[in-house]
Tab-separated table of C-alpha atoms and ligand atoms in Angstrom:
chain	number	residue	atom	x	y	z
A	1122	MET	CA	138.222	114.996	89.188
A	1123	GLN	CA	138.062	111.319	90.158
A	1124	LEU	CA	134.812	109.612	91.101
A	1125	GLY	CA	134.083	106.104	92.328
A	1126	LEU	CA	130.701	105.010	90.943
A	1127	ILE	CA	128.950	101.938	92.274
A	1128	GLY	CA	126.140	100.521	90.129
A	1129	LEU	CA	126.567	100.664	86.359
A	1130	GLY	CA	123.043	99.680	85.337
A	1131	ARG	CA	120.588	101.709	83.234
A	1132	MET	CA	121.124	104.838	85.339
A	1133	GLY	CA	124.674	104.470	86.670
A	1134	GLY	CA	126.150	103.239	83.378
A	1135	ASN	CA	124.780	106.228	81.461
A	1136	MET	CA	125.856	108.605	84.201
A	1137	ALA	CA	129.408	107.215	84.030
A	1138	ASP	CA	129.463	107.947	80.270
A	1139	ARG	CA	128.282	111.518	80.796
A	1140	ILE	CA	130.781	112.189	83.597
A	1141	ARG	CA	133.646	110.765	81.506
A	1142	ALA	CA	132.555	112.822	78.495
A	1143	ALA	CA	132.982	115.934	80.670
A	1144	GLY	CA	136.638	114.975	81.248
A	1145	HIS	CA	136.495	113.321	84.663
A	1146	GLU	CA	137.870	109.934	85.645
A	1147	VAL	CA	135.282	107.347	86.735
A	1148	VAL	CA	136.253	104.150	88.499
A	1149	GLY	CA	133.153	101.989	88.214
A	1150	PHE	CA	132.052	98.902	90.135
A	1151	ASP	CA	129.096	96.668	89.353
A	1152	HIS	CA	128.124	93.108	90.166
A	1153	HIS	CA	128.181	92.286	86.443
A	1154	PRO	CA	131.812	91.509	85.566
A	1155	ASP	CA	131.527	92.779	81.961
A	1156	LYS	CA	130.617	96.352	82.964
A	1157	ARG	CA	133.062	97.174	85.699
A	1158	ASP	CA	136.557	98.699	85.975
A	1159	VAL	CA	137.325	97.047	89.322
A	1160	SER	CA	136.168	93.764	90.797
A	1161	SER	CA	135.522	94.816	94.407
A	1162	LEU	CA	134.690	97.814	96.538
A	1163	ALA	CA	138.095	97.499	98.194
A	1164	GLU	CA	139.813	97.777	94.791
A	1165	LEU	CA	137.639	100.779	93.912
A	1166	VAL	CA	138.686	102.559	97.095
A	1167	GLU	CA	142.359	101.684	96.438
A	1168	LYS	CA	142.211	103.165	92.933
A	1169	LEU	CA	140.978	106.557	94.178
A	1170	ALA	CA	143.281	109.237	95.558
A	1171	ALA	CA	142.243	110.692	98.937
A	1172	PRO	CA	140.097	112.597	99.700
A	1173	ARG	CA	137.784	110.273	97.750
A	1174	VAL	CA	134.280	110.864	96.430
A	1175	VAL	CA	132.139	107.745	95.902
A	1176	TRP	CA	128.641	107.792	94.356
A	1177	THR	CA	126.241	104.890	94.964
A	1178	MET	CA	123.682	104.246	92.224
A	1179	VAL	CA	122.208	100.895	93.262
A	1180	PRO	CA	118.598	99.863	94.003
A	1181	ALA	CA	117.128	101.627	97.032
A	1182	GLY	CA	116.752	99.660	100.268
A	1183	GLU	CA	118.888	96.781	101.480
A	1184	ILE	CA	121.484	96.893	98.665
A	1185	THR	CA	122.139	100.620	99.097
A	1186	GLU	CA	122.279	100.266	102.879
A	1187	SER	CA	124.806	97.409	102.802
A	1188	THR	CA	126.914	99.103	100.093
A	1189	ILE	CA	127.146	102.269	102.191
A	1190	ASP	CA	127.970	100.237	105.316
A	1191	GLN	CA	130.799	98.466	103.460
A	1192	LEU	CA	132.097	101.804	102.150
A	1193	GLY	CA	132.002	103.099	105.704
A	1194	GLU	CA	134.481	100.354	106.596
A	1195	LEU	CA	136.748	100.956	103.593
A	1196	LEU	CA	136.862	104.755	103.306
A	1197	SER	CA	138.796	107.167	105.549
A	1198	ALA	CA	138.129	110.435	107.333
A	1199	GLY	CA	137.753	113.249	104.806
A	1200	ASP	CA	136.152	111.045	102.117
A	1201	LEU	CA	132.610	111.647	100.868
A	1202	ILE	CA	129.732	109.330	99.889
A	1203	ILE	CA	126.841	110.493	97.679
A	1204	ASP	CA	123.751	108.300	97.368
A	1205	GLY	CA	122.060	108.979	94.031
A	1206	GLY	CA	119.505	106.144	94.218
A	1207	ASN	CA	115.828	106.556	95.062
A	1208	SER	CA	116.408	105.995	98.791
A	1209	LYS	CA	113.803	106.967	101.365
A	1210	PHE	CA	114.645	110.357	102.898
A	1211	THR	CA	114.363	108.960	106.437
A	1212	ASP	CA	117.391	106.702	105.758
A	1213	ASP	CA	119.701	109.641	105.066
A	1214	LYS	CA	120.240	111.241	108.478
A	1215	PRO	CA	121.051	107.927	110.268
A	1216	ARG	CA	123.536	107.080	107.505
A	1217	ALA	CA	125.120	110.524	107.688
A	1218	ASP	CA	125.445	110.203	111.481
A	1219	ARG	CA	127.027	106.729	111.277
A	1220	LEU	CA	129.547	107.950	108.691
A	1221	ALA	CA	130.222	111.232	110.527
A	1222	SER	CA	131.437	109.234	113.531
A	1223	LYS	CA	134.294	108.098	111.238
A	1224	GLY	CA	134.828	111.542	109.702
A	1225	ILE	CA	133.263	110.463	106.374
A	1226	GLY	CA	130.904	112.947	104.707
A	1227	TYR	CA	127.504	112.034	103.223
A	1228	MET	CA	125.117	113.662	100.776
A	1229	ASP	CA	121.883	112.512	99.171
A	1230	CYS	CA	121.137	113.348	95.563
A	1231	GLY	CA	117.800	112.677	93.895
A	1232	VAL	CA	118.441	112.041	90.191
A	1233	SER	CA	115.761	112.405	87.543
A	1234	GLY	CA	116.030	111.840	83.835
A	1235	GLY	CA	115.704	108.096	83.326
A	1236	ILE	CA	117.359	106.451	80.348
A	1237	TRP	CA	117.422	109.807	78.519
A	1238	GLY	CA	119.696	111.512	81.021
A	1239	SER	CA	122.947	110.597	79.305
A	1240	GLN	CA	121.988	112.794	76.342
A	1241	ASN	CA	119.670	115.379	77.993
A	1242	GLY	CA	121.380	115.690	81.367
A	1243	TYR	CA	119.946	114.763	84.759
A	1244	ALA	CA	117.945	116.932	87.152
A	1245	LEU	CA	119.762	116.789	90.493
A	1246	MET	CA	118.238	117.455	93.923
A	1247	VAL	CA	120.924	117.564	96.598
A	1248	GLY	CA	120.811	117.381	100.396
A	1249	GLY	CA	123.927	117.992	102.470
A	1250	ASP	CA	126.488	120.475	103.804
A	1251	ALA	CA	127.537	123.361	101.553
A	1252	LYS	CA	131.171	122.229	101.876
A	1253	ASN	CA	130.385	118.743	100.569
A	1254	VAL	CA	128.209	120.180	97.788
A	1255	ALA	CA	131.159	122.358	96.690
A	1256	THR	CA	133.476	119.305	96.657
A	1257	ALA	CA	131.172	117.372	94.338
A	1258	MET	CA	130.177	120.368	92.189
A	1259	PRO	CA	132.316	119.355	89.159
A	1260	ILE	CA	130.427	116.043	89.042
A	1261	PHE	CA	127.040	117.761	89.454
A	1262	GLU	CA	128.030	120.175	86.645
A	1263	ALA	CA	128.881	117.223	84.400
A	1264	LEU	CA	125.574	115.461	85.075
A	1265	LYS	CA	123.112	118.350	85.001
A	1266	PRO	CA	121.530	119.643	81.788
A	1267	ALA	CA	123.451	122.352	79.918
A	1268	GLY	CA	120.924	125.143	80.646
A	1269	GLU	CA	120.135	127.332	83.614
A	1270	PHE	CA	118.041	124.784	85.522
A	1271	GLY	CA	118.331	121.152	86.626
A	1272	PHE	CA	120.162	121.525	89.940
A	1273	VAL	CA	119.106	122.422	93.464
A	1274	HIS	CA	120.916	122.281	96.777
A	1275	ALA	CA	117.599	121.717	98.518
A	1276	GLY	CA	118.748	121.733	102.154
A	1277	PRO	CA	120.581	119.570	104.690
A	1278	VAL	CA	121.030	115.788	104.452
A	1279	GLY	CA	117.678	114.197	103.487
A	1280	ALA	CA	116.411	117.212	101.533
A	1281	GLY	CA	117.594	115.811	98.199
A	1282	HIS	CA	115.726	112.533	98.510
A	1283	TYR	CA	112.709	114.347	99.978
A	1284	THR	CA	112.603	116.662	96.960
A	1285	LYS	CA	112.961	113.700	94.576
A	1286	MET	CA	110.122	111.915	96.399
A	1287	VAL	CA	107.777	114.866	95.849
A	1288	HIS	CA	108.972	115.146	92.240
A	1289	ASN	CA	107.970	111.524	91.731
A	1290	GLY	CA	104.601	112.093	93.397
A	1291	ILE	CA	103.991	114.876	90.876
A	1292	GLU	CA	105.162	112.490	88.141
A	1293	TYR	CA	102.454	109.990	89.234
A	1294	GLY	CA	99.753	112.667	89.049
A	1295	MET	CA	100.834	114.046	85.674
A	1296	MET	CA	101.017	110.582	84.136
A	1297	GLN	CA	97.577	109.727	85.503
A	1298	ALA	CA	96.064	112.922	84.053
A	1299	PHE	CA	97.439	112.188	80.575
A	1300	ALA	CA	96.286	108.580	80.900
A	1301	GLU	CA	92.720	109.493	81.904
A	1302	GLY	CA	92.435	112.130	79.160
A	1303	TRP	CA	93.612	109.518	76.656
A	1304	GLU	CA	91.059	106.964	77.882
A	1305	LEU	CA	88.214	109.484	77.600
A	1306	LEU	CA	89.226	110.530	74.084
A	1307	GLU	CA	89.459	106.867	73.054
A	1308	ALA	CA	86.008	106.137	74.539
A	1309	SER	CA	84.291	109.085	72.866
A	1310	GLU	CA	82.560	108.953	69.497
A	1311	TYR	CA	83.514	112.613	68.890
A	1312	VAL	CA	87.247	112.332	68.175
A	1313	ASP	CA	88.720	110.091	65.443
A	1314	ASN	CA	92.379	110.999	65.683
A	1315	VAL	CA	93.378	110.541	69.320
A	1316	PRO	CA	97.159	110.126	68.734
A	1317	GLY	CA	96.966	113.249	66.533
A	1318	ALA	CA	95.393	115.230	69.378
A	1319	PHE	CA	98.226	114.320	71.748
A	1320	LYS	CA	100.807	115.080	69.068
A	1321	SER	CA	99.256	118.502	68.423
A	1322	TRP	CA	99.546	119.450	72.103
A	1323	ARG	CA	103.348	119.093	71.976
A	1324	GLU	CA	103.621	122.656	70.606
A	1325	GLY	CA	101.838	125.745	71.866
A	1326	SER	CA	99.515	124.001	74.315
A	1327	VAL	CA	99.311	124.592	78.041
A	1328	VAL	CA	99.982	120.891	78.750
A	1329	LYS	CA	103.109	120.540	76.598
A	1330	SER	CA	105.760	118.696	78.582
A	1331	TRP	CA	108.367	115.964	78.357
A	1332	LEU	CA	105.886	113.391	79.666
A	1333	LEU	CA	103.517	114.374	76.852
A	1334	ASP	CA	106.383	114.019	74.328
A	1335	LEU	CA	107.102	110.544	75.699
A	1336	PHE	CA	103.437	109.566	75.572
A	1337	ASP	CA	103.274	110.702	71.953
A	1338	ARG	CA	106.361	108.560	71.283
A	1339	ALA	CA	104.645	105.547	72.880
A	1340	LEU	CA	101.519	106.131	70.745
A	1341	ASP	CA	103.689	106.383	67.592
A	1342	GLY	CA	104.906	102.855	68.310
A	1343	ASP	CA	101.533	101.434	69.396
A	1344	PRO	CA	98.634	103.873	68.660
A	1345	GLU	CA	96.097	102.031	70.822
A	1346	LEU	CA	98.610	100.655	73.339
A	1347	GLY	CA	97.347	97.251	72.283
A	1348	LYS	CA	100.688	95.615	73.072
A	1349	LEU	CA	100.492	96.499	76.772
A	1350	LYS	CA	98.559	95.230	79.762
A	1351	GLY	CA	96.828	97.803	81.991
A	1352	TYR	CA	99.166	97.056	84.881
A	1353	ALA	CA	101.541	99.503	86.593
A	1354	GLU	CA	104.147	98.808	89.261
A	1355	ASP	CA	105.528	101.293	91.775
A	1356	THR	CA	108.873	101.373	93.550
A	1357	GLY	CA	107.957	103.291	96.692
A	1358	GLU	CA	108.268	107.030	96.064
A	1359	GLY	CA	104.512	107.520	95.589
A	1360	ARG	CA	103.728	105.634	98.812
A	1361	TRP	CA	106.227	107.735	100.786
A	1362	THR	CA	104.734	110.932	99.323
A	1363	VAL	CA	101.265	109.881	100.479
A	1364	ASP	CA	102.657	108.829	103.913
A	1365	GLU	CA	104.101	112.325	104.270
A	1366	ALA	CA	100.805	113.904	103.244
A	1367	VAL	CA	99.079	111.951	106.023
A	1368	ARG	CA	101.784	112.841	108.576
A	1369	LEU	CA	101.519	116.543	107.766
A	1370	ALA	CA	97.757	116.597	107.013
A	1371	VAL	CA	98.369	117.976	103.527
A	1372	PRO	CA	95.524	117.210	101.067
A	1373	LEU	CA	97.150	115.283	98.210
A	1374	HIS	CA	94.067	114.232	96.254
A	1375	VAL	CA	95.599	113.720	92.833
A	1376	ILE	CA	98.802	111.980	93.908
A	1377	ALA	CA	96.986	109.647	96.329
A	1378	ALA	CA	94.414	108.739	93.666
A	1379	SER	CA	97.212	108.077	91.145
A	1380	LEU	CA	98.929	105.733	93.591
A	1381	PHE	CA	95.732	103.850	94.394
A	1382	THR	CA	94.966	103.529	90.684
A	1383	ARG	CA	98.254	101.656	90.275
A	1384	PHE	CA	97.261	99.264	93.071
A	1385	GLU	CA	93.905	98.765	91.376
A	1386	SER	CA	95.638	97.964	88.083
A	1387	ARG	CA	97.095	94.830	89.689
A	1388	GLN	CA	93.717	93.381	90.666
A	1389	PRO	CA	92.243	91.195	87.937
A	1390	ASP	CA	88.931	91.235	89.864
A	1391	SER	CA	88.316	93.944	92.459
A	1392	PRO	CA	87.367	92.508	95.892
A	1393	ALA	CA	85.965	95.903	96.926
A	1394	MET	CA	83.702	96.058	93.884
A	1395	LYS	CA	82.436	92.545	94.668
A	1396	ALA	CA	81.430	93.891	98.077
A	1397	VAL	CA	79.700	96.895	96.479
A	1398	ALA	CA	77.823	94.605	94.077
A	1399	ALA	CA	76.821	92.294	96.966
A	1400	LEU	CA	75.484	95.215	99.003
A	1401	ARG	CA	73.491	96.654	96.068
A	1402	GLN	CA	71.963	93.222	95.634
A	1403	GLN	CA	71.181	92.949	99.377
A	1404	PHE	CA	69.458	96.296	99.820
A	1405	GLY	CA	68.021	96.882	96.365
A	1406	GLY	CA	67.749	93.469	94.748
A	1407	HIS	CA	69.946	94.762	91.918
A	1408	ALA	CA	71.392	92.299	89.456
A	1409	VAL	CA	74.973	91.091	89.904
A	1410	VAL	CA	77.423	89.511	87.480
A	1411	SER	CA	79.001	86.294	88.732
B	2397	6PG	O1	112.583	110.972	87.738
B	2397	6PG	C1	112.870	109.908	87.214
B	2397	6PG	O2	113.820	109.731	86.452
B	2397	6PG	C2	112.004	108.721	87.526
B	2397	6PG	O3	111.048	109.077	88.478
B	2397	6PG	C3	112.822	107.564	88.029
B	2397	6PG	O4	113.319	107.883	89.302
B	2397	6PG	C4	112.097	106.229	87.985
B	2397	6PG	O5	111.625	105.959	86.720
B	2397	6PG	C5	111.025	106.139	89.018
B	2397	6PG	O6	111.634	105.823	90.229
B	2397	6PG	C6	109.949	105.115	88.762
B	2397	6PG	O7	109.129	105.214	89.871
B	2397	6PG	P1	107.884	104.305	90.110
B	2397	6PG	O8	108.377	102.892	89.955
B	2397	6PG	O9	107.459	104.599	91.497
B	2397	6PG	O10	106.893	104.676	89.075
């Protein structure tokens, strides 16, 4: 089938390759002139036969919102938009309603797999009507991994991005657990071969996983991670997961702690710990470091 794909960066570009390799036609648009097949959204829409399916794979937030608004002006009743970016789930229903007033369908699809997805396949978490899911199924089939798993129609519009948000919250917690275990092993006088321990866990162990494989790969390149700074960014999914935990009063100890640890990583000197040191000095006369 034909697909319009907007955003041909690290994710979208690889996805286009995988969809084409499965025998589909992709008409791609990107802001970078060297990557794209068409030079405007209007040209992309023109090149597709109706009813059209257009997938947005651009950064979440303002860019996705304005791209979908422009598509809403250019597409016709019967066409379908799929947002595959890491949008916030609360954006989905209002978008779907705006587009529905013009007869345009909308689905959200959480996409996991990072830069490895083109070879391994992408895990897809879809929210939308069964009819729209069926329309896009050949594209989902092309993107998902070859095996039994890697796809869920999670529920109505919003459910795909919600599922991806929770997936990313879990990702934060798993990464943090590996990271803390690594720090403890490195600090201890008991274990000499820390990279070897992680490597050994890749087979047979209870904690074997793709994240562990990737951590082992990172340690192969830099056994003490000496080339990196202890600084980690976040792009929103972890914060939304914790917001939801507060809204629903669900205890999310590990994920919340993992998120806060990232915030802490950006503080060269912790203001809160200065306050703790000041208070210890005030009530106990304990020494402080200035
Ligand atoms: O499942 C995935 O493929 C990843 O989760 C992917 O979506 C991306 O790498 C994260 O959005 C990074 O998220 P943070 O910037 O919040 O760590």
